[in-house]
């Protein structure tokens, strides 16, 4: 919702919430919001969409940002900046600026899972940014990863959570999208093994996007036990 334009002068895109007593994602299955965030800029347009996008100065573009900054382009222009809350992520990932031949990569969407009982993830729950396929002469940045925010009584399974930035269409000219944001809250995680495989890495190439934020919080401990297996960065003046 609201992925291609501002509402009342602000970016107000929304994802999807699933409320469940229990939820199981089996091996080989996935819940995906890949590429469902703010859209990339239209061909020959001025910019991509979202607070972490960038303007299009010419025929190449840097990556969009969200949890991590977007990768810069071959001419040294900076990628999109970070925004949003690493502990309660609800924002959509941003879309990259276009070039003369292709729209920019779209950002990842936003997934909110509220599971009162057990979330068993043996597959993939993802909100990855879009990579635009290079069919010749396409030099656009990747969209930034989106948001995954989970609260569950029990977390189990061997699957993973992903909010990757999209790769650039040209690893030589364009920048990768910044990683998104993942926050998973649980009272019992003794049956889950996907901590180190869950990721919000930035899109690749010669100028990759920066890693976003991935946090797991054990709510059985007073005030919560914060666990960081990849990365989390709190911006200037953030109050916890």
PDB file of C-alpha atoms in Angstrom:
ATOM      1  CA  UNK A   1       0.000   0.000   0.000  1.00  0.00           C
ATOM      2  CA  UNK A   2       1.254   3.497  -0.909  1.00  0.00           C
ATOM      3  CA  UNK A   3       4.402   2.155  -2.585  1.00  0.00           C
ATOM      4  CA  UNK A   4       4.749   4.602  -5.483  1.00  0.00           C
ATOM      5  CA  UNK A   5       4.082   8.057  -4.004  1.00  0.00           C
ATOM      6  CA  UNK A   6       3.976  10.058  -0.801  1.00  0.00           C
ATOM      7  CA  UNK A   7       0.762  10.566   1.186  1.00  0.00           C
ATOM      8  CA  UNK A   8       0.294  14.057   2.568  1.00  0.00           C
ATOM      9  CA  UNK A   9       3.929  14.853   1.847  1.00  0.00           C
ATOM     10  CA  UNK A  10       5.391  11.862   3.707  1.00  0.00           C
ATOM     11  CA  UNK A  11       6.318   8.295   2.816  1.00  0.00           C
ATOM     12  CA  UNK A  12       3.564   6.156   4.341  1.00  0.00           C
ATOM     13  CA  UNK A  13       3.891   2.731   2.730  1.00  0.00           C
ATOM     14  CA  UNK A  14       2.428  -0.227   4.617  1.00  0.00           C
ATOM     15  CA  UNK A  15       3.058  -3.965   4.654  1.00  0.00           C
ATOM     16  CA  UNK A  16       0.978  -6.901   5.849  1.00  0.00           C
ATOM     17  CA  UNK A  17       0.240  -8.242   9.358  1.00  0.00           C
ATOM     18  CA  UNK A  18      -0.569 -11.884  10.108  1.00  0.00           C
ATOM     19  CA  UNK A  19      -2.027 -12.756  13.536  1.00  0.00           C
ATOM     20  CA  UNK A  20      -1.964 -16.459  14.371  1.00  0.00           C
ATOM     21  CA  UNK A  21      -2.205 -18.866  17.268  1.00  0.00           C
ATOM     22  CA  UNK A  22       0.507 -20.973  15.659  1.00  0.00           C
ATOM     23  CA  UNK A  23       2.318 -20.825  12.325  1.00  0.00           C
ATOM     24  CA  UNK A  24       4.481 -23.330  10.473  1.00  0.00           C
ATOM     25  CA  UNK A  25       6.658 -22.702   7.415  1.00  0.00           C
ATOM     26  CA  UNK A  26       7.763 -26.095   6.134  1.00  0.00           C
ATOM     27  CA  UNK A  27      11.041 -26.977   4.439  1.00  0.00           C
ATOM     28  CA  UNK A  28      10.998 -25.664   0.872  1.00  0.00           C
ATOM     29  CA  UNK A  29       8.230 -23.151   1.649  1.00  0.00           C
ATOM     30  CA  UNK A  30       8.433 -19.431   2.276  1.00  0.00           C
ATOM     31  CA  UNK A  31       6.560 -16.348   3.354  1.00  0.00           C
ATOM     32  CA  UNK A  32       7.816 -13.635   1.030  1.00  0.00           C
ATOM     33  CA  UNK A  33       7.517  -9.884   0.612  1.00  0.00           C
ATOM     34  CA  UNK A  34      10.453  -9.783  -1.819  1.00  0.00           C
ATOM     35  CA  UNK A  35      10.316  -6.689  -4.026  1.00  0.00           C
ATOM     36  CA  UNK A  36       6.987  -5.573  -2.494  1.00  0.00           C
ATOM     37  CA  UNK A  37       8.240  -2.315  -0.990  1.00  0.00           C
ATOM     38  CA  UNK A  38       8.622   1.152  -2.487  1.00  0.00           C
ATOM     39  CA  UNK A  39       8.921   0.919  -6.247  1.00  0.00           C
ATOM     40  CA  UNK A  40      11.984   1.746  -8.280  1.00  0.00           C
ATOM     41  CA  UNK A  41      11.935   4.904 -10.349  1.00  0.00           C
ATOM     42  CA  UNK A  42      10.339   4.667 -13.802  1.00  0.00           C
ATOM     43  CA  UNK A  43      12.522   4.655 -16.926  1.00  0.00           C
ATOM     44  CA  UNK A  44      14.096   8.109 -17.380  1.00  0.00           C
ATOM     45  CA  UNK A  45      12.382   9.260 -14.186  1.00  0.00           C
ATOM     46  CA  UNK A  46      13.963  11.608 -11.662  1.00  0.00           C
ATOM     47  CA  UNK A  47      14.314   9.218  -8.701  1.00  0.00           C
ATOM     48  CA  UNK A  48      13.188   6.038  -7.015  1.00  0.00           C
ATOM     49  CA  UNK A  49      10.537   5.945  -4.298  1.00  0.00           C
ATOM     50  CA  UNK A  50      10.918   5.809  -0.518  1.00  0.00           C
ATOM     51  CA  UNK A  51      12.923   7.689   2.115  1.00  0.00           C
ATOM     52  CA  UNK A  52      16.081   5.742   1.279  1.00  0.00           C
ATOM     53  CA  UNK A  53      16.041   6.305  -2.470  1.00  0.00           C
ATOM     54  CA  UNK A  54      18.280   8.644  -4.437  1.00  0.00           C
ATOM     55  CA  UNK A  55      17.883  11.050  -7.321  1.00  0.00           C
ATOM     56  CA  UNK A  56      18.845   9.966 -10.819  1.00  0.00           C
ATOM     57  CA  UNK A  57      21.586  12.297 -12.072  1.00  0.00           C
ATOM     58  CA  UNK A  58      22.276  10.473 -15.376  1.00  0.00           C
ATOM     59  CA  UNK A  59      22.385   6.977 -16.883  1.00  0.00           C
ATOM     60  CA  UNK A  60      23.507   5.022 -13.778  1.00  0.00           C
ATOM     61  CA  UNK A  61      22.272   4.912 -10.191  1.00  0.00           C
ATOM     62  CA  UNK A  62      23.473   4.003  -6.679  1.00  0.00           C
ATOM     63  CA  UNK A  63      21.659   1.556  -4.411  1.00  0.00           C
ATOM     64  CA  UNK A  64      18.745   2.430  -2.151  1.00  0.00           C
ATOM     65  CA  UNK A  65      19.104   2.431   1.651  1.00  0.00           C
ATOM     66  CA  UNK A  66      17.043   1.342   4.661  1.00  0.00           C
ATOM     67  CA  UNK A  67      18.667  -0.656   7.493  1.00  0.00           C
ATOM     68  CA  UNK A  68      22.026  -0.154   5.781  1.00  0.00           C
ATOM     69  CA  UNK A  69      23.127   2.572   3.356  1.00  0.00           C
ATOM     70  CA  UNK A  70      22.988   1.840  -0.352  1.00  0.00           C
ATOM     71  CA  UNK A  71      26.166   1.190  -2.292  1.00  0.00           C
ATOM     72  CA  UNK A  72      27.646   4.141  -4.203  1.00  0.00           C
ATOM     73  CA  UNK A  73      27.825   4.131  -8.003  1.00  0.00           C
ATOM     74  CA  UNK A  74      30.855   4.125 -10.312  1.00  0.00           C
ATOM     75  CA  UNK A  75      30.986   7.922 -10.340  1.00  0.00           C
ATOM     76  CA  UNK A  76      31.216   8.010  -6.554  1.00  0.00           C
ATOM     77  CA  UNK A  77      27.696   9.202  -5.797  1.00  0.00           C
ATOM     78  CA  UNK A  78      26.440   8.028  -2.428  1.00  0.00           C
ATOM     79  CA  UNK A  79      23.660   5.493  -2.012  1.00  0.00           C
ATOM     80  CA  UNK A  80      20.454   6.018  -0.057  1.00  0.00           C
ATOM     81  CA  UNK A  81      20.582   6.658   3.692  1.00  0.00           C
ATOM     82  CA  UNK A  82      19.219   4.662   6.631  1.00  0.00           C
ATOM     83  CA  UNK A  83      15.888   5.181   8.407  1.00  0.00           C
ATOM     84  CA  UNK A  84      13.443   3.300  10.616  1.00  0.00           C
ATOM     85  CA  UNK A  85      13.471   1.522  13.971  1.00  0.00           C
ATOM     86  CA  UNK A  86      15.720  -1.560  14.353  1.00  0.00           C
ATOM     87  CA  UNK A  87      13.674  -2.884  17.309  1.00  0.00           C
ATOM     88  CA  UNK A  88      10.184  -2.474  15.792  1.00  0.00           C
ATOM     89  CA  UNK A  89      10.694  -2.417  12.013  1.00  0.00           C
ATOM     90  CA  UNK A  90       7.587  -1.655   9.961  1.00  0.00           C
ATOM     91  CA  UNK A  91       8.955   0.439   7.084  1.00  0.00           C
ATOM     92  CA  UNK A  92       9.085  -0.682   3.486  1.00  0.00           C
ATOM     93  CA  UNK A  93      12.438  -0.915   1.756  1.00  0.00           C
ATOM     94  CA  UNK A  94      13.166   1.839  -0.771  1.00  0.00           C
ATOM     95  CA  UNK A  95      13.389   1.624  -4.554  1.00  0.00           C
ATOM     96  CA  UNK A  96      16.482   2.579  -6.528  1.00  0.00           C
ATOM     97  CA  UNK A  97      16.629   5.312  -9.142  1.00  0.00           C
ATOM     98  CA  UNK A  98      16.213   4.249 -12.804  1.00  0.00           C
ATOM     99  CA  UNK A  99      18.443   4.598 -15.859  1.00  0.00           C
ATOM    100  CA  UNK A 100      17.649   5.195 -19.524  1.00  0.00           C
ATOM    101  CA  UNK A 101      16.518   1.602 -20.099  1.00  0.00           C
ATOM    102  CA  UNK A 102      15.039   0.187 -16.918  1.00  0.00           C
ATOM    103  CA  UNK A 103      13.252   1.108 -13.690  1.00  0.00           C
ATOM    104  CA  UNK A 104      15.311   0.814 -10.531  1.00  0.00           C
ATOM    105  CA  UNK A 105      15.062  -2.188  -8.240  1.00  0.00           C
ATOM    106  CA  UNK A 106      12.085  -2.146  -5.849  1.00  0.00           C
ATOM    107  CA  UNK A 107      12.556  -2.379  -2.100  1.00  0.00           C
ATOM    108  CA  UNK A 108      11.500  -5.293   0.047  1.00  0.00           C
ATOM    109  CA  UNK A 109       8.064  -5.185   1.658  1.00  0.00           C
ATOM    110  CA  UNK A 110       7.122  -5.376   5.335  1.00  0.00           C
ATOM    111  CA  UNK A 111       5.953  -8.495   7.199  1.00  0.00           C
ATOM    112  CA  UNK A 112       4.550  -8.376  10.733  1.00  0.00           C
ATOM    113  CA  UNK A 113       3.942 -11.792  12.326  1.00  0.00           C
ATOM    114  CA  UNK A 114       2.165 -11.888  15.700  1.00  0.00           C
ATOM    115  CA  UNK A 115       2.080 -15.542  16.823  1.00  0.00           C
ATOM    116  CA  UNK A 116       0.749 -16.168  20.316  1.00  0.00           C
ATOM    117  CA  UNK A 117       1.927 -19.797  20.362  1.00  0.00           C
ATOM    118  CA  UNK A 118       4.683 -21.423  18.303  1.00  0.00           C
ATOM    119  CA  UNK A 119       6.262 -20.145  15.110  1.00  0.00           C
ATOM    120  CA  UNK A 120       8.061 -23.049  13.441  1.00  0.00           C
ATOM    121  CA  UNK A 121      10.224 -21.777  10.597  1.00  0.00           C
ATOM    122  CA  UNK A 122      11.878 -24.576   8.637  1.00  0.00           C
ATOM    123  CA  UNK A 123      11.753 -22.581   5.397  1.00  0.00           C
ATOM    124  CA  UNK A 124      12.381 -18.912   4.610  1.00  0.00           C
ATOM    125  CA  UNK A 125      10.595 -15.761   5.763  1.00  0.00           C
ATOM    126  CA  UNK A 126      11.909 -12.947   3.577  1.00  0.00           C
ATOM    127  CA  UNK A 127      11.532  -9.302   2.574  1.00  0.00           C
ATOM    128  CA  UNK A 128      14.417  -8.944   0.117  1.00  0.00           C
ATOM    129  CA  UNK A 129      15.088  -5.994  -2.177  1.00  0.00           C
ATOM    130  CA  UNK A 130      14.787  -6.502  -5.917  1.00  0.00           C
ATOM    131  CA  UNK A 131      17.634  -7.178  -8.310  1.00  0.00           C
ATOM    132  CA  UNK A 132      16.995  -5.925 -11.847  1.00  0.00           C
ATOM    133  CA  UNK A 133      18.136  -8.408 -14.489  1.00  0.00           C
ATOM    134  CA  UNK A 134      20.739  -6.951 -16.839  1.00  0.00           C
ATOM    135  CA  UNK A 135      19.678  -7.672 -20.405  1.00  0.00           C
ATOM    136  CA  UNK A 136      22.192  -5.216 -21.834  1.00  0.00           C
ATOM    137  CA  UNK A 137      22.669  -1.536 -21.116  1.00  0.00           C
ATOM    138  CA  UNK A 138      20.918  -1.699 -17.746  1.00  0.00           C
ATOM    139  CA  UNK A 139      22.845   0.092 -15.012  1.00  0.00           C
ATOM    140  CA  UNK A 140      20.549   0.565 -12.011  1.00  0.00           C
ATOM    141  CA  UNK A 141      21.051   0.037  -8.303  1.00  0.00           C
ATOM    142  CA  UNK A 142      19.399  -2.592  -6.146  1.00  0.00           C
ATOM    143  CA  UNK A 143      16.376  -1.951  -3.965  1.00  0.00           C
ATOM    144  CA  UNK A 144      16.937  -2.038  -0.217  1.00  0.00           C
ATOM    145  CA  UNK A 145      15.754  -4.907   1.954  1.00  0.00           C
ATOM    146  CA  UNK A 146      12.455  -4.514   3.791  1.00  0.00           C
ATOM    147  CA  UNK A 147      11.131  -5.310   7.281  1.00  0.00           C
ATOM    148  CA  UNK A 148      10.411  -8.477   9.237  1.00  0.00           C
ATOM    149  CA  UNK A 149       9.004  -8.017  12.748  1.00  0.00           C
ATOM    150  CA  UNK A 150       8.036 -11.165  14.632  1.00  0.00           C
ATOM    151  CA  UNK A 151       6.617 -11.740  18.106  1.00  0.00           C
ATOM    152  CA  UNK A 152       6.109 -15.358  19.129  1.00  0.00           C
ATOM    153  CA  UNK A 153       5.669 -17.364  22.281  1.00  0.00           C
ATOM    154  CA  UNK A 154       8.011 -20.102  21.046  1.00  0.00           C
ATOM    155  CA  UNK A 155      10.435 -19.932  18.115  1.00  0.00           C
ATOM    156  CA  UNK A 156      11.421 -23.268  16.553  1.00  0.00           C
ATOM    157  CA  UNK A 157      12.811 -24.756  13.341  1.00  0.00           C
ATOM    158  CA  UNK A 158      15.959 -24.657  11.239  1.00  0.00           C
ATOM    159  CA  UNK A 159      14.918 -22.052   8.681  1.00  0.00           C
ATOM    160  CA  UNK A 160      15.979 -18.439   8.344  1.00  0.00           C
ATOM    161  CA  UNK A 161      14.823 -14.838   8.104  1.00  0.00           C
ATOM    162  CA  UNK A 162      16.092 -12.637   5.246  1.00  0.00           C
ATOM    163  CA  UNK A 163      15.920  -8.918   4.416  1.00  0.00           C
ATOM    164  CA  UNK A 164      18.708  -8.720   1.829  1.00  0.00           C
ATOM    165  CA  UNK A 165      19.435  -5.720  -0.336  1.00  0.00           C
ATOM    166  CA  UNK A 166      19.025  -6.294  -4.065  1.00  0.00           C
ATOM    167  CA  UNK A 167      22.090  -6.704  -6.245  1.00  0.00           C
ATOM    168  CA  UNK A 168      22.791  -3.958  -8.813  1.00  0.00           C
ATOM    169  CA  UNK A 169      22.060  -4.778 -12.447  1.00  0.00           C
ATOM    170  CA  UNK A 170      25.672  -3.883 -13.269  1.00  0.00           C
ATOM    171  CA  UNK A 171      28.214  -4.814 -10.611  1.00  0.00           C
ATOM    172  CA  UNK A 172      30.681  -2.439 -12.293  1.00  0.00           C
ATOM    173  CA  UNK A 173      28.551   0.713 -12.593  1.00  0.00           C
ATOM    174  CA  UNK A 174      25.808   0.608  -9.968  1.00  0.00           C
ATOM    175  CA  UNK A 175      25.464   0.154  -6.207  1.00  0.00           C
ATOM    176  CA  UNK A 176      23.855  -2.654  -4.236  1.00  0.00           C
ATOM    177  CA  UNK A 177      20.820  -1.996  -2.095  1.00  0.00           C
ATOM    178  CA  UNK A 178      21.288  -1.651   1.659  1.00  0.00           C
ATOM    179  CA  UNK A 179      20.068  -4.452   3.888  1.00  0.00           C
ATOM    180  CA  UNK A 180      16.697  -4.213   5.606  1.00  0.00           C
ATOM    181  CA  UNK A 181      15.666  -4.747   9.225  1.00  0.00           C
ATOM    182  CA  UNK A 182      14.730  -7.926  11.112  1.00  0.00           C
ATOM    183  CA  UNK A 183      13.525  -8.101  14.732  1.00  0.00           C
ATOM    184  CA  UNK A 184      12.333 -11.387  16.258  1.00  0.00           C
ATOM    185  CA  UNK A 185      10.909 -11.526  19.806  1.00  0.00           C
ATOM    186  CA  UNK A 186      10.343 -14.860  21.581  1.00  0.00           C
ATOM    187  CA  UNK A 187       9.985 -16.328  25.056  1.00  0.00           C
ATOM    188  CA  UNK A 188      11.561 -19.690  24.129  1.00  0.00           C
ATOM    189  CA  UNK A 189      14.082 -20.223  21.317  1.00  0.00           C
ATOM    190  CA  UNK A 190      15.578 -23.529  22.439  1.00  0.00           C
ATOM    191  CA  UNK A 191      14.254 -25.300  19.332  1.00  0.00           C
ATOM    192  CA  UNK A 192      15.498 -22.769  16.757  1.00  0.00           C
ATOM    193  CA  UNK A 193      18.829 -23.114  14.917  1.00  0.00           C
ATOM    194  CA  UNK A 194      18.613 -20.400  12.255  1.00  0.00           C
ATOM    195  CA  UNK A 195      20.225 -17.525  14.133  1.00  0.00           C
ATOM    196  CA  UNK A 196      23.473 -17.352  12.165  1.00  0.00           C
ATOM    197  CA  UNK A 197      21.882 -18.008   8.762  1.00  0.00           C
ATOM    198  CA  UNK A 198      19.365 -15.183   9.126  1.00  0.00           C
ATOM    199  CA  UNK A 199      20.632 -12.060   7.375  1.00  0.00           C
ATOM    200  CA  UNK A 200      20.039  -8.482   6.275  1.00  0.00           C
ATOM    201  CA  UNK A 201      23.180  -8.276   4.129  1.00  0.00           C
ATOM    202  CA  UNK A 202      23.438  -5.589   1.467  1.00  0.00           C
ATOM    203  CA  UNK A 203      23.306  -6.281  -2.254  1.00  0.00           C
ATOM    204  CA  UNK A 204      26.629  -7.304  -3.806  1.00  0.00           C
ATOM    205  CA  UNK A 205      28.830  -6.122  -6.645  1.00  0.00           C
ATOM    206  CA  UNK A 206      31.943  -3.952  -6.570  1.00  0.00           C
ATOM    207  CA  UNK A 207      30.091  -1.377  -4.447  1.00  0.00           C
ATOM    208  CA  UNK A 208      27.808  -3.400  -2.175  1.00  0.00           C
ATOM    209  CA  UNK A 209      25.130  -1.997   0.075  1.00  0.00           C
ATOM    210  CA  UNK A 210      25.794  -2.024   3.806  1.00  0.00           C
ATOM    211  CA  UNK A 211      24.365  -4.676   6.085  1.00  0.00           C
ATOM    212  CA  UNK A 212      21.095  -3.759   7.801  1.00  0.00           C
ATOM    213  CA  UNK A 213      19.990  -4.843  11.284  1.00  0.00           C
ATOM    214  CA  UNK A 214      19.116  -8.288  12.655  1.00  0.00           C
ATOM    215  CA  UNK A 215      18.100  -8.696  16.310  1.00  0.00           C
ATOM    216  CA  UNK A 216      16.591 -11.504  18.362  1.00  0.00           C
ATOM    217  CA  UNK A 217      15.111 -10.615  21.750  1.00  0.00           C
ATOM    218  CA  UNK A 218      14.395 -13.153  24.493  1.00  0.00           C
ATOM    219  CA  UNK A 219      11.305 -11.833  26.259  1.00  0.00           C
ATOM    220  CA  UNK A 220      11.526 -14.373  29.109  1.00  0.00           C
ATOM    221  CA  UNK A 221      14.252 -12.193  30.638  1.00  0.00           C
ATOM    222  CA  UNK A 222      13.268  -9.019  32.467  1.00  0.00           C
ATOM    223  CA  UNK A 223      13.446  -6.077  30.030  1.00  0.00           C
ATOM    224  CA  UNK A 224      14.460  -8.515  27.277  1.00  0.00           C
ATOM    225  CA  UNK A 225      17.783 -10.114  26.328  1.00  0.00           C
ATOM    226  CA  UNK A 226      19.070  -8.615  23.069  1.00  0.00           C
ATOM    227  CA  UNK A 227      20.969 -11.062  20.836  1.00  0.00           C
ATOM    228  CA  UNK A 228      22.883  -9.844  17.791  1.00  0.00           C
ATOM    229  CA  UNK A 229      24.344 -12.416  15.379  1.00  0.00           C
ATOM    230  CA  UNK A 230      24.980 -10.150  12.381  1.00  0.00           C
ATOM    231  CA  UNK A 231      24.575  -6.407  12.870  1.00  0.00           C
ATOM    232  CA  UNK A 232      22.564  -3.669  14.544  1.00  0.00           C
ATOM    233  CA  UNK A 233      23.242   0.062  14.458  1.00  0.00           C
ATOM    234  CA  UNK A 234      21.339   2.639  16.470  1.00  0.00           C
ATOM    235  CA  UNK A 235      21.330   6.019  14.733  1.00  0.00           C
ATOM    236  CA  UNK A 236      22.160   9.352  16.275  1.00  0.00           C
ATOM    237  CA  UNK A 237      19.767  10.456  19.056  1.00  0.00           C
ATOM    238  CA  UNK A 238      17.876   7.120  19.164  1.00  0.00           C
ATOM    239  CA  UNK A 239      16.212   6.645  22.566  1.00  0.00           C
ATOM    240  CA  UNK A 240      15.848   3.037  23.750  1.00  0.00           C
TER     241      UNK A 240
END
